[in-house]
Each structure stands twice: as C-alpha cells, then as structure tokens.
Coordinates of C-alpha atoms in Angstrom, one line a residue:
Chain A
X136 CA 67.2 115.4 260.7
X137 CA 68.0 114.1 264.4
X138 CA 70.8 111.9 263.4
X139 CA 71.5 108.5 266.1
X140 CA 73.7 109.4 268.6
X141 CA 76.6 106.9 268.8
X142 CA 75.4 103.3 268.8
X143 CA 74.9 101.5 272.0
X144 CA 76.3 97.9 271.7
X145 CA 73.8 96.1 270.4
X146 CA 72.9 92.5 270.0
X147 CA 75.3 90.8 267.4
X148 CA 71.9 90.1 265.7
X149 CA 70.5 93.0 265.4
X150 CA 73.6 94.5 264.2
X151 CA 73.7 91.8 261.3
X152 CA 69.5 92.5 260.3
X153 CA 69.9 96.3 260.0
X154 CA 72.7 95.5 257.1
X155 CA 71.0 93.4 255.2
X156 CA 70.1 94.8 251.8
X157 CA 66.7 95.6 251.1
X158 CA 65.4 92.9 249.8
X159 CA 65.7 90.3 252.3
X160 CA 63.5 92.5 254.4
X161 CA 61.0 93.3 251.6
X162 CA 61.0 89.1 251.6
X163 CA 59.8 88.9 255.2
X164 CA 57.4 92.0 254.2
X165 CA 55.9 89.8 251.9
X166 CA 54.5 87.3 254.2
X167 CA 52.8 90.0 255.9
X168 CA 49.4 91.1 256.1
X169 CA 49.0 94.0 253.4
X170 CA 47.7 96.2 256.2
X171 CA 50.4 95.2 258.8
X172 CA 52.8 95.6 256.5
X173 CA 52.1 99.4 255.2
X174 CA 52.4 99.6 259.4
X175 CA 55.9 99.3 259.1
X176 CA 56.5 102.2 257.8
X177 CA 56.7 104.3 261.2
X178 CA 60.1 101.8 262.4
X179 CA 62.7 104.5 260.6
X180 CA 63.0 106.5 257.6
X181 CA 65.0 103.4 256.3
X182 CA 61.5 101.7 256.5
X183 CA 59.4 104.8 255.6
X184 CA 59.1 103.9 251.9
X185 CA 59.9 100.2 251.6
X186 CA 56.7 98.5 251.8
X187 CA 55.7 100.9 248.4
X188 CA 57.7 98.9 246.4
X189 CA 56.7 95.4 248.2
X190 CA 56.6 93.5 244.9
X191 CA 53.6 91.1 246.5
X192 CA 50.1 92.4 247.1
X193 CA 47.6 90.0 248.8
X194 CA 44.2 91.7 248.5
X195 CA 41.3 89.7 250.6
X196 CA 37.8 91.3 250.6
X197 CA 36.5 89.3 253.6
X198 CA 39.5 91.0 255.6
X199 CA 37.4 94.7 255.3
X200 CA 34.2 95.3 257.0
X201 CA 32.3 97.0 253.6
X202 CA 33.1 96.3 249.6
X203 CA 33.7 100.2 249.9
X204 CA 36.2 100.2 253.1
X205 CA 37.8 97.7 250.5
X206 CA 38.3 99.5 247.0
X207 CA 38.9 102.6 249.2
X208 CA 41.7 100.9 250.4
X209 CA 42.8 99.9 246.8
X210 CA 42.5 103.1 245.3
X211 CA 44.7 104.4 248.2
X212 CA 47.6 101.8 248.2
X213 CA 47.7 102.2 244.0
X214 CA 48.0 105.6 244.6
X215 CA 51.2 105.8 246.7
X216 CA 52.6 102.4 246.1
X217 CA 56.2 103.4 243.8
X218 CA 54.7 103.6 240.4
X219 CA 58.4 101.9 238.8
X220 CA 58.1 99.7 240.8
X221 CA 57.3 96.1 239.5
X222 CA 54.7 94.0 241.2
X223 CA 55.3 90.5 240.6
X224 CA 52.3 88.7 242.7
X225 CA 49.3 90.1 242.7
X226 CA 46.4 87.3 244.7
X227 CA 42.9 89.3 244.5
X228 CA 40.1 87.1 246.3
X229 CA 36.6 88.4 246.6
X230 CA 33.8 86.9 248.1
X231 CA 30.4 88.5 247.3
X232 CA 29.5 90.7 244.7
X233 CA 31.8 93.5 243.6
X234 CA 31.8 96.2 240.8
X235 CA 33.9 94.7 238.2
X236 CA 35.1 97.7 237.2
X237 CA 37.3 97.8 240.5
X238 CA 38.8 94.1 239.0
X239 CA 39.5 95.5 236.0
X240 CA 41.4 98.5 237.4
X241 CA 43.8 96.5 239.6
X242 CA 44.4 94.0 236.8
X243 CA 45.4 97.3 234.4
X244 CA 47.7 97.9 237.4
X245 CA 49.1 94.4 237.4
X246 CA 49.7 93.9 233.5
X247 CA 51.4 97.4 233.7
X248 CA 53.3 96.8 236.7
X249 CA 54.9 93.2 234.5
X250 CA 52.9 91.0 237.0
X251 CA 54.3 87.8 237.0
X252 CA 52.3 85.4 239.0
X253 CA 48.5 86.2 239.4
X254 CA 45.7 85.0 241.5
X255 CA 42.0 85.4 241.0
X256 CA 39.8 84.4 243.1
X257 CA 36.3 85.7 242.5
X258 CA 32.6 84.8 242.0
X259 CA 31.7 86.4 239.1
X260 CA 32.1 86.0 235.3
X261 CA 35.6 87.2 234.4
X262 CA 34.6 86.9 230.4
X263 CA 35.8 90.5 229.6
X264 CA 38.9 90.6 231.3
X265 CA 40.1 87.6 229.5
X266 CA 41.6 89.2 226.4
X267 CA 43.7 91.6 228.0
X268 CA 45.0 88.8 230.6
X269 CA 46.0 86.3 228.2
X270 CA 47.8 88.8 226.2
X271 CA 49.9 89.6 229.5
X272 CA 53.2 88.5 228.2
X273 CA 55.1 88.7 231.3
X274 CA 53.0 86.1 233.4
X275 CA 54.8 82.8 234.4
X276 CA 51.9 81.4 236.8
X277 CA 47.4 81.7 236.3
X278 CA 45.2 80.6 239.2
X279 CA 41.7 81.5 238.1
X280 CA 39.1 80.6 240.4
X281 CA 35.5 81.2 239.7
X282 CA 32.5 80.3 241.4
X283 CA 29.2 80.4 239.6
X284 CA 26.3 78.9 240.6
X285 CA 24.8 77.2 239.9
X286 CA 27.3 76.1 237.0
X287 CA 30.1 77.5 235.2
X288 CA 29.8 80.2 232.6
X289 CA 33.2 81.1 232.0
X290 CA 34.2 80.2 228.6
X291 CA 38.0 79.3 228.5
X292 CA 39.1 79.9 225.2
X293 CA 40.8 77.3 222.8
X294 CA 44.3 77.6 221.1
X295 CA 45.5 80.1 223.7
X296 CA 49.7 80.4 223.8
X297 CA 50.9 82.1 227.2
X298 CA 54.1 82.1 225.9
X299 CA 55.8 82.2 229.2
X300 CA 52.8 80.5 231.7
X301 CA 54.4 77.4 233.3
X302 CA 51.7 76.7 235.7
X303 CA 47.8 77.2 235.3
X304 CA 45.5 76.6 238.0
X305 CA 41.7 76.7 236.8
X306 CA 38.2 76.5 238.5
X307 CA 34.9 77.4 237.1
X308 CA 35.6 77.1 233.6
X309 CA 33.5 75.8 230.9
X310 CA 35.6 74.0 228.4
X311 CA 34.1 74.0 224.5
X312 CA 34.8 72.1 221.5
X313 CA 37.6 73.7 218.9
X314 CA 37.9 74.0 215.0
X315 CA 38.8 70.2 215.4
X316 CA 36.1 68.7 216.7
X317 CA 38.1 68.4 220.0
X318 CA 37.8 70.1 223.2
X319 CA 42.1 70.5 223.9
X320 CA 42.2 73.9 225.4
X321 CA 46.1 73.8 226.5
X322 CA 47.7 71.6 223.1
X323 CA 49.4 75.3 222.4
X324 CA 51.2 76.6 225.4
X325 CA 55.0 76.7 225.3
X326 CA 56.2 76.5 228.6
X327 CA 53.5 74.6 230.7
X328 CA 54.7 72.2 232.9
X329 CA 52.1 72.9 235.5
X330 CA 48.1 71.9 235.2
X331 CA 46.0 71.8 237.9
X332 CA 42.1 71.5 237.2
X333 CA 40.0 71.7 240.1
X334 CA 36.0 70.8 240.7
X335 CA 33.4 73.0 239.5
X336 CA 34.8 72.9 235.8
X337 CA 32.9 71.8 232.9
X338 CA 32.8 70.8 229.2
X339 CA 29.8 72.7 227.4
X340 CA 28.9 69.4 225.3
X341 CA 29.4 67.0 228.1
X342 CA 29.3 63.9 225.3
X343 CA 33.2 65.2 225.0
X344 CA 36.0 64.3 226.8
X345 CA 38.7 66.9 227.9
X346 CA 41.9 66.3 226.3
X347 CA 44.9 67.4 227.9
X348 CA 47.6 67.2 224.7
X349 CA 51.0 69.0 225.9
X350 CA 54.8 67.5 225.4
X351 CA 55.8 69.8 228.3
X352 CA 53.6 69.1 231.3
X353 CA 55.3 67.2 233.9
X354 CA 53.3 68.1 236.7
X355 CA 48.8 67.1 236.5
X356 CA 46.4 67.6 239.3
X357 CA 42.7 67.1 238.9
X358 CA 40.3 67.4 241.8
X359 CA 37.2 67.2 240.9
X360 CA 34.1 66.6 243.2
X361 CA 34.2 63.2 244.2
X362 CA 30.4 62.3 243.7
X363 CA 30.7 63.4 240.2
X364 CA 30.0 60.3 238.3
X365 CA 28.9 62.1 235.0
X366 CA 31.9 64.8 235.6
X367 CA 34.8 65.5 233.3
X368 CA 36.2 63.0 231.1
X369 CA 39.8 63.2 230.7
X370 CA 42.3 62.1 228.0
X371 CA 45.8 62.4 228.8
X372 CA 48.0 63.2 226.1
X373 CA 51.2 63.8 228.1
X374 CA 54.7 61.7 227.1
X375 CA 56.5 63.7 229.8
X376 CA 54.1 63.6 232.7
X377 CA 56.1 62.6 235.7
X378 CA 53.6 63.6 238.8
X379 CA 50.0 62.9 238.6
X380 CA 47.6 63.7 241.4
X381 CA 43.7 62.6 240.8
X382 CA 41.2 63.5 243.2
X383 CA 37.7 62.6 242.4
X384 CA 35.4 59.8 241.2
X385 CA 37.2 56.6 239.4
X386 CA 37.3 57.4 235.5
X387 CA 35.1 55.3 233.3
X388 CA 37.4 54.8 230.6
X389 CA 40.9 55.0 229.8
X390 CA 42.8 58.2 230.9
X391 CA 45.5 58.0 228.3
X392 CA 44.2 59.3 225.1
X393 CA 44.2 57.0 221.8
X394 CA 47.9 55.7 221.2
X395 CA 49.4 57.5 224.0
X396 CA 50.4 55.7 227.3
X397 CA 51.0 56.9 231.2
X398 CA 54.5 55.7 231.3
X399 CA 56.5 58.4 231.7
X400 CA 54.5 59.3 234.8
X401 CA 56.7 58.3 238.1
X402 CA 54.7 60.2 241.3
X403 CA 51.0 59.6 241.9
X404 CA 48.7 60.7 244.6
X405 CA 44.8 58.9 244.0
X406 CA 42.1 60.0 246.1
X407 CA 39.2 58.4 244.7
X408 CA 35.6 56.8 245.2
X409 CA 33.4 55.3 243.5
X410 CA 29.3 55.3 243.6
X411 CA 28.0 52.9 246.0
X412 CA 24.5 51.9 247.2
X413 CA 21.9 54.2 246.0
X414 CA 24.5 56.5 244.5
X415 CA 26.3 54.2 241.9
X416 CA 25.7 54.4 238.7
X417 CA 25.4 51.0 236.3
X418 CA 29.5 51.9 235.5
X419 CA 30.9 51.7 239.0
X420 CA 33.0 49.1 239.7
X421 CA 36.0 48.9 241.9
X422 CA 37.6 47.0 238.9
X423 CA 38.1 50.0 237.4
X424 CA 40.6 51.3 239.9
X425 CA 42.7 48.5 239.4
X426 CA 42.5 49.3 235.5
X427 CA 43.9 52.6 236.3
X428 CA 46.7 50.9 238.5
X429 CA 47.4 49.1 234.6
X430 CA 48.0 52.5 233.0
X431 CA 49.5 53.6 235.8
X432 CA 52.5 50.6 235.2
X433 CA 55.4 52.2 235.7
X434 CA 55.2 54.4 238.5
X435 CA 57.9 54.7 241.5
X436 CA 56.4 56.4 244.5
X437 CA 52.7 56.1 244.6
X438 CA 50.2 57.3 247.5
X439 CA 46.9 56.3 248.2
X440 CA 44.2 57.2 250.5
X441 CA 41.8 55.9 252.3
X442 CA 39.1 56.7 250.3
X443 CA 40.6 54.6 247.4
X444 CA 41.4 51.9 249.7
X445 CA 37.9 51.5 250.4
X446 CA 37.4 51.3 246.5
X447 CA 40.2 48.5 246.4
X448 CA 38.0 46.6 249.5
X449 CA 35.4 46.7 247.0
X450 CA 36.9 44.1 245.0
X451 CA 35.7 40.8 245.6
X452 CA 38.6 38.0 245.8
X453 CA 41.4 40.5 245.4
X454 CA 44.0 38.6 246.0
X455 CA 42.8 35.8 243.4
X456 CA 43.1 38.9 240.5
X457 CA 45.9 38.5 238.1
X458 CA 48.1 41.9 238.6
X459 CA 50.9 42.6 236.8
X460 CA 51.5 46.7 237.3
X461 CA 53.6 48.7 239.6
X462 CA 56.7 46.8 239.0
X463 CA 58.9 50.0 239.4
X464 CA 56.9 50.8 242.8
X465 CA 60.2 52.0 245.0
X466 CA 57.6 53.6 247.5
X467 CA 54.0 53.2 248.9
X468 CA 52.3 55.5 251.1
X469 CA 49.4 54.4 252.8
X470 CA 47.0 55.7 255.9
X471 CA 47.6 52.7 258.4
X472 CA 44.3 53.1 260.1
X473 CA 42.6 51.3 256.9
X474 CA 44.9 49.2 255.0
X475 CA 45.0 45.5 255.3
X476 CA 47.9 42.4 254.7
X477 CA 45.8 41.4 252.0
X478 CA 45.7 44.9 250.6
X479 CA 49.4 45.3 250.8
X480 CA 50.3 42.0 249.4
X481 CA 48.4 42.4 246.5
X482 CA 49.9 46.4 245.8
X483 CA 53.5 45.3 246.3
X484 CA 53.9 41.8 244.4
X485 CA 55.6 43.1 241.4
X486 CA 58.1 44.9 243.6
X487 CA 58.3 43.6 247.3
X488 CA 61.5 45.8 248.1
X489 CA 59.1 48.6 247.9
X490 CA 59.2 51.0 250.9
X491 CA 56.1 51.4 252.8
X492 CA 55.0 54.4 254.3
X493 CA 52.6 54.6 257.2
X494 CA 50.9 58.0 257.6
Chain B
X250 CA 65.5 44.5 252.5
X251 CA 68.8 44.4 250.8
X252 CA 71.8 45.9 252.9
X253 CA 73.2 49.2 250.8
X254 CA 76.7 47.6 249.3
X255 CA 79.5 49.9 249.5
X256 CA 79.4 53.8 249.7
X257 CA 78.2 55.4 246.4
X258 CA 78.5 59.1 245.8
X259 CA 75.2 59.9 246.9
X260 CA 76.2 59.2 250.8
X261 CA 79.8 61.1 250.7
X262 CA 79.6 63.6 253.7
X263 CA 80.6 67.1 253.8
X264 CA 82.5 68.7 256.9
X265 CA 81.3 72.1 257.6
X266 CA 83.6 73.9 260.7
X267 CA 81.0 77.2 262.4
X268 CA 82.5 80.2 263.4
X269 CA 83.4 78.8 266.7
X270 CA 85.4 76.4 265.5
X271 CA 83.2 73.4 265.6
X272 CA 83.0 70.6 263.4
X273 CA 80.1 69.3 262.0
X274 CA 79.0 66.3 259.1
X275 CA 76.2 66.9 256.3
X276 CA 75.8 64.7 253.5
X277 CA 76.3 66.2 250.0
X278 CA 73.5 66.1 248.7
X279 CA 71.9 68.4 251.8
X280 CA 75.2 70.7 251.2
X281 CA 73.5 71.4 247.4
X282 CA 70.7 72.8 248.7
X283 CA 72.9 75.5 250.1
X284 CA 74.0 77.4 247.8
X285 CA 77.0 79.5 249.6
X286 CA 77.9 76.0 250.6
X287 CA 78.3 74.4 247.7
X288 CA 79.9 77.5 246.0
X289 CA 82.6 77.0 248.7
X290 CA 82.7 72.9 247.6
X291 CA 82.9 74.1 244.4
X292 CA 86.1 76.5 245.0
X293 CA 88.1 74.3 247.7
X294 CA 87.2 70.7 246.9
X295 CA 84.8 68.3 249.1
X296 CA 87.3 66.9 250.5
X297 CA 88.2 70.1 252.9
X298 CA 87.0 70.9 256.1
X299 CA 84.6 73.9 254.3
X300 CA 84.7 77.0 257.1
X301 CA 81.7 78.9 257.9
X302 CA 82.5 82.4 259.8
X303 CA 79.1 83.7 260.5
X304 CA 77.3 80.4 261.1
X305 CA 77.7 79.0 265.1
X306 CA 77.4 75.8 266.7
X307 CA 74.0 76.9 268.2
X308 CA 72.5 77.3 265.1
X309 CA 74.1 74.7 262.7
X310 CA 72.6 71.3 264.3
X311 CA 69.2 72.9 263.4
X312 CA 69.7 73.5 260.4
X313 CA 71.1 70.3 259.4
X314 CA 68.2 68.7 260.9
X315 CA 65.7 70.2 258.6
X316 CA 67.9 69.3 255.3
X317 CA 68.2 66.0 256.4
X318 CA 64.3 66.0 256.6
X319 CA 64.7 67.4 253.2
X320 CA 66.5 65.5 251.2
X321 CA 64.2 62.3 252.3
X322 CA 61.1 64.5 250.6
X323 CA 59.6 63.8 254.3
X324 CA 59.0 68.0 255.2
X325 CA 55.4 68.6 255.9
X326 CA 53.5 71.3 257.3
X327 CA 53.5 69.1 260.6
X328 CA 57.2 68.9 260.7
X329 CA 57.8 72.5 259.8
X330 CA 55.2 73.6 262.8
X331 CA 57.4 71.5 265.6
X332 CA 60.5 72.9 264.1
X333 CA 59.7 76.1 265.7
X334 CA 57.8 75.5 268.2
X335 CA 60.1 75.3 270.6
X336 CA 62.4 78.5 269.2
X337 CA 61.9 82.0 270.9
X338 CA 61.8 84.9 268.4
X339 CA 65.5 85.5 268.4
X340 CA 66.6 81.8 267.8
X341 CA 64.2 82.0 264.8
X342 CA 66.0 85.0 263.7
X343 CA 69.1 83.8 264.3
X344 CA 68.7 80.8 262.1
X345 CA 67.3 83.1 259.5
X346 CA 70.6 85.1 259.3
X347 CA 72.1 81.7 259.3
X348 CA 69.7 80.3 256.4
X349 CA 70.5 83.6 254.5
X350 CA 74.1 83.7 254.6
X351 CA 73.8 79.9 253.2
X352 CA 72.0 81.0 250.9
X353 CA 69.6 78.2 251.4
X354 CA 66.2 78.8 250.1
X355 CA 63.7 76.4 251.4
X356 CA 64.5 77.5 255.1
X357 CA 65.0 81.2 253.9
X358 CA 60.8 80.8 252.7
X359 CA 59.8 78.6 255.5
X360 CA 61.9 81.3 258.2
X361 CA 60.5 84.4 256.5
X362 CA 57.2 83.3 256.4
X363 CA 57.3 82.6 260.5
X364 CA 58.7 85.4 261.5
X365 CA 56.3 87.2 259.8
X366 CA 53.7 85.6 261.8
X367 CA 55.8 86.1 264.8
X368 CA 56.0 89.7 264.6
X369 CA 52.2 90.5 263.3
X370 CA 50.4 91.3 266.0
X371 CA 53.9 92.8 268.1
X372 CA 54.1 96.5 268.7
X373 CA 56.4 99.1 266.9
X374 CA 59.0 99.2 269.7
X375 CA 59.2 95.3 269.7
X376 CA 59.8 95.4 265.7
X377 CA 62.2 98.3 265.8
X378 CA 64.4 96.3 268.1
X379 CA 63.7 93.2 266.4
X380 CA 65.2 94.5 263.3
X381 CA 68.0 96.4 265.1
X382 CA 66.3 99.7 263.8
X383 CA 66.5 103.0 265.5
X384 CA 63.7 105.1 265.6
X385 CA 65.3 108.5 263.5
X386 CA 61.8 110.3 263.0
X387 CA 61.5 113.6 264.6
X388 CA 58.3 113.7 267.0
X389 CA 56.6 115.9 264.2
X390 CA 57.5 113.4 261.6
X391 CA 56.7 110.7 262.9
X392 CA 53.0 112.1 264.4
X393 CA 52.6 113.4 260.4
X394 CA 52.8 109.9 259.5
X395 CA 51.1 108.2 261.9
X396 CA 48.4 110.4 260.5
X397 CA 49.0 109.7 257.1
X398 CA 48.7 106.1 257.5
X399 CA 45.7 106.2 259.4
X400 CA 43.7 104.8 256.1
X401 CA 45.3 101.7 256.6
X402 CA 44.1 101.0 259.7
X403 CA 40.7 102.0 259.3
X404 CA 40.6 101.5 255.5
X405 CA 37.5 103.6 255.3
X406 CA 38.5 107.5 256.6
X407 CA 37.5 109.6 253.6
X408 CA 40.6 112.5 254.1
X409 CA 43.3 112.4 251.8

C-alpha cells in the first residue's frame, strides 16, 4: 500500500481534524445525507469503512425516484453496514404506499442493532409491528407518526411499560378505554418525562376524555388541530409537570383531572382559538381562556400567540374581569404586532416586575 | 424595575487566558456549559486566571458570544443562522475544534450539523483537504471502489 510521502506542512487545522478520534467525525457524518455520507468513503482508507458503523440512519422515501430504487437501497446499506455495530437512531419516513414487509425488516434490524431512539413516520397501519416495538427494551425515545385517512386506526395499547422510554411522540393513534373504565394509556411508564400528542389522534368512544396520569412527566405538548372543537379531551394528571405547550382549540372543561391541580407547571406556550362566527359551537367562549390562565396560577415564563391574543380580544370589558392568576409570572412573551396596553395590563397585574418579551 | 443589589453568585465571572496569551471574561454560569472548562474550575479554583492552550483569541469572542446567548435561553434558529453567516468554512471549523476541545456540547451539535451542510454538495478533493486527509488509495483501489459504491448514487443499479 502507497504509504504518504513525508507530510507537507499543512494547515495547523487540518493537522488538529485528522487526529481526532473517530467519533467526532462519525458526529459530523451524522448530519449527513445517508447517501452523501456512504460518499465519503473514497477520502482515505481511514474513511473507507467509517460511515458502516455511522450509528444514525435517516431513511426518507421521497429522497428516491421509485419505492424499489428505495428498498434496493436498504437491502444494500443492511448488507454492508458493520453488523456489531450498534445503531442508535434509526428515523424511517415514507410517504406513499410501501410493502410492509420492508418496515418490518428494518425495524428487525433496529431492535437487534439496540436502537435507541426511533422515528416512524409512515401512512399505513403499523398494528403488527407493535408487539415486537414495545418489547424493545433498549429504546429511550418513540416518535410514531401515522397518517390514516380519513381517521386513525391505530389502536395504542393501554397499560404499556417502556421501561426505559423518556420521551414519546404520537400521531394517528386511536386511544381506547382500559379495564378501568378509563382511557390512561401512559399511567404505567417508568421513566417518561416526555409527551408530546400531536393532531390527527383520537379516542375510540369520543364521550371519554384522555387522561394523562404520570408522576414523572415534566415536559407536555399537545397540538392538536385548531378547529377541532369536538377533539380530544384532556385530563392532566401530572404533579411534576413543569413545561406545558398547548396548541389547538380552547378546552371546554377543566384540564387538571379530578383533585389534581396545574401547579407544579412553570413554562407554558398557548396557541389557541376558539370557534367564531359560523364555526363556534354553543361552548365557545373567550372566558374560557382566561379559566385556563386560573389553572394555569403559578406559572413563571409564559408565551402566547397571536392567535390566543385574539381569543383574549374576545372578551368583552377585560379589564373590568376580576383576575387573580399568574402571580409568579417572571416573564411574558408576546408577538408585538397584536398585543394591546389593555392586554398587557390585565396579564401582568399580579406581578408587574414581570419581563416582557416582544417577538 | 428593581436595580440587582449586590453581586450574588450567579454573576461571578470567570477569566479564561487563549493560547496566545489573551485574557478574556465569561460569567460562571456560561463556563458550566463547558465542560473542559469547568473541569479546569474544578481542579484550580475560580478564582485563577484558567489557561486554554489550543483555544485563540480569534476564536474565543465567538464563542462566548453564543453562551452568553445561551444562558439567557434567547438561542433560536434565527440567531444560530446569523452566527455563521458571516464565517467561511475554515472559521467554522476552527470554532468546531475550539467547541470540541471545550468540550461544549450545544455548539459541538449546532457546528457539526453546519459543517455538514457546508461540505454536502463540495467535491472529494475539497473534503479530503477539509479534513486534512490524504488520499492513500492506489489508482486501482480507489477506481474498485468508486465502482462499488456506485449503488449509492444511483440507488437502483441491479449488480452486486
């Protein structure tokens, strides 16, 4: 093998890259493009072999010009990717209709291969690849997206333990009633102090309201579509929620669940609307976001939008409204194109030292 | 607005002295988020000048600029973008070598992740150099890889 001849002076820099250990360029090899990055193996024979045990793999369907081009391409980087080596984030999105069979085969590989954080993005029910999933003991982080259409069939299953999952991203589920009457699909994980529900999820008897019981969530998103009046109901269930982030249509009721409170949470992010005009239903009413604000009492940095500052110049004679919350409010963030003096005043009585963001 | 009384602990400053002998101030609670720095905090006492060999005057400014945009939760995408805009290829990879021998992670992501878009769509000799990496394929090697890899670019050619 031609060996260098001696070493021209290089740039300090260059000098300094080439002796970095391995993985520091397998982390910049991880940002790359699956295809660009199996490129990289012409630079050297240093470089020949690392991108086979790149412990990322980003596989995107609408980056191939056929379904075939792209399982082709699967097949071929299982084959010669290093089989000890571990793959700890697999992110699969397909758009369009695939052979499921191929899904199941790369999820084989990533349970095998000790996959730690795994991304599913697909449009097709996912039902039978559920059980061997949630019996992956080595996963710390789920994002399961599915779009159905016209609505979700996707049953996600009650009293499921991941015993190491510590964040959980679903979309397309359909949420069903357990042993107790309840629908309180995540009151058994461990370790989840991640939950983020996004908009085309579902309970099956839609009488129900979605609990979400868990002593160690501390971090709640829900974004749900926003002209979803008859959407999800939640009940929070959360003594150690600290950052909430609700995008959607104002809840009708209560979020915190029966003798449970919101005042642990301390970050909040509200994006909300109601109904109005010809879309409203007999509930709306820009009261209620000011109800929320109430169980909302003890929060410290709170940002709102400018859809929910519409809501809030729904409310007739605002500033007339007795308003005892956000006491604790150290910071508000606020889009200064719509927000008013009035508006202001009233959100920052109980704590005037409050810092104001303009964004 | 009340005035902030006398110093707490939260605003006690840090000297950090580069390679090239300059001196430099970050507050202590940026220094945590480097780890190297605050192992060296840790072993000589906050109250010593804490000297950095392979980190230089060039780069240091920058990077205390983005963890005092840290520590005021105030980094967004936006901010992030006009960080680099400005930086050619080697002063992002200089501040990379700089963010790794800090050990500080948040830049570390943020600089990996844009010089990976930096070097995407750049040819082989422009990576090669980029990386300080000679080319130590024989001509027959390297033409029985290129081959090889072909599937990749393609991601249809039937051969094996």
């Amino acid at each position: 093998m031609k060996r260098g001849t001696k070493k021209r002076i290089k740039e300090k820099n260059e000098d300094r890259f080439s002796c970095l250990p391995d993985y520091v360029l397998l982390h910049i090899l991880s940002f790359f493009d699956i295809k660009e990055a199996i490129q990289t193996c012409i630079l050297s024979t240093r470089w020949k072999n690392l991108w086979k045990i790149l412990p990322t793999l980003t596989l995107i369907s609408s980056q191939f010009a056929t379904f075939e081009a792209f399982t082709k391409f699967i097949s071929k980087i299982l084959s010669l990717r290093d089989a000890s080596a571990s793959l700890d984030v697999l992110d699969f999105q397909c758009e369009g209709r695939m052979d499921p069979r191929e899904l199941k085969r790369i999820l084989t590989y990533a349970i095998s291969h000790s996959v730690k954080r795994l991304r599913i993005d697909v449009n097709f029910d996912i039902q039978q690849f559920l059980p061997s999933l949630f019996s992956c003991h080595t996963l710390t982080s789920l994002h399961l997206s599915i779009y159905e259409s016209p609505r979700p069939i996707t049953l996600f299953p009650n009293s499921l333990n991941l015993p190491a999952v510590t964040t959980l991203a679903l979309n397309g589920f359909l949420f069903c009633v357990g042993d107790d009457g309840r629908v309180d699909p995540f009151s058994k994980f461990d370790k989840l102090d991640t939950l983020m529900i996004y908009g085309a999820c579902e309970v099956r008897d839609n009488k129900l309201n979605l609990c979400i019981s868990s002593t160690t969530l501390v971090n709640l998103t829900i974004r749900t579509n926003y002209s979803a009046a008859g959407g999800i109901r939640f009940q929070l269930y959360t003594p150690n929620l600290c950052t909430f982030v609700y995008h959607g249509h104002i809840p009708f009721q209560k979020l915190c669940g029966i003798n449970s409170n919101l005042s642990s949470i301390k970050h909040v992010l509200l994006d909300m609307t109601i109904g109005v005009g010809m879309w409203s239903n007999p509930k709306d009413n820009p009261l209620l976001l000011l109800h929320l604000l109430d169980e909302l009492a003890n929060v410290e940095s709170l940002t709102i939008s400018h859809r929910t500052l519409k809501v809030l110049s729904l409310v007739p004679y605002l500033l007339e409204i007795e308003f005892t919350s956000l006491y604790n409010l150290k910071s508000l963030k606020v889009d200064g194109k719509f927000i008013t003096e009035g508006m202001l005043y009233f959100l920052l009585q109980n704590a005037p030292s409050a810092k104001v963001i303009l964004y | 607005m009340a005035q902030e009384a006398s110093s707490s602990t939260s605003s006690k400053t840090i000297s950090l002295k580069t390679g090239d002998g300059e001196i430099f101030e970050i507050e202590a609670s940026a220094a945590k988020q480097m780890k190297t720095v605050q192992r060296l905090i840790d072993d000589l006492g906050d109250d010593i000048t804490i000297p950095l060999h392979n980190v230089f005057s060039k780069e240091l400014p920058k990077i205390i600029e983005y963890y005092k945009k840290d520590i005021t939760g105030e980094i967004t995408k936006d901010f992030e973008a006009e960080f680099v805009k400005d930086l050619n290829d080697d002063e992002v990879k200089v501040l990379f070598l700089a963010a790794n021998y800090l050990d500080a992670n948040k830049l570390f992501e943020f600089l990996s992740q844009n010089i990976a878009d930096r070097l995407e769509s750049k040819s082989v000799e422009y990576v090669r150099k980029y990386f300080g990496v000679e080319n130590d394929f024989t001509p027959e090697e390297e033409s029985k890889l290129r081959e090889e890899r072909a599937w990749s670019f393609r991601g249809i050619k039937e051969d094996e």
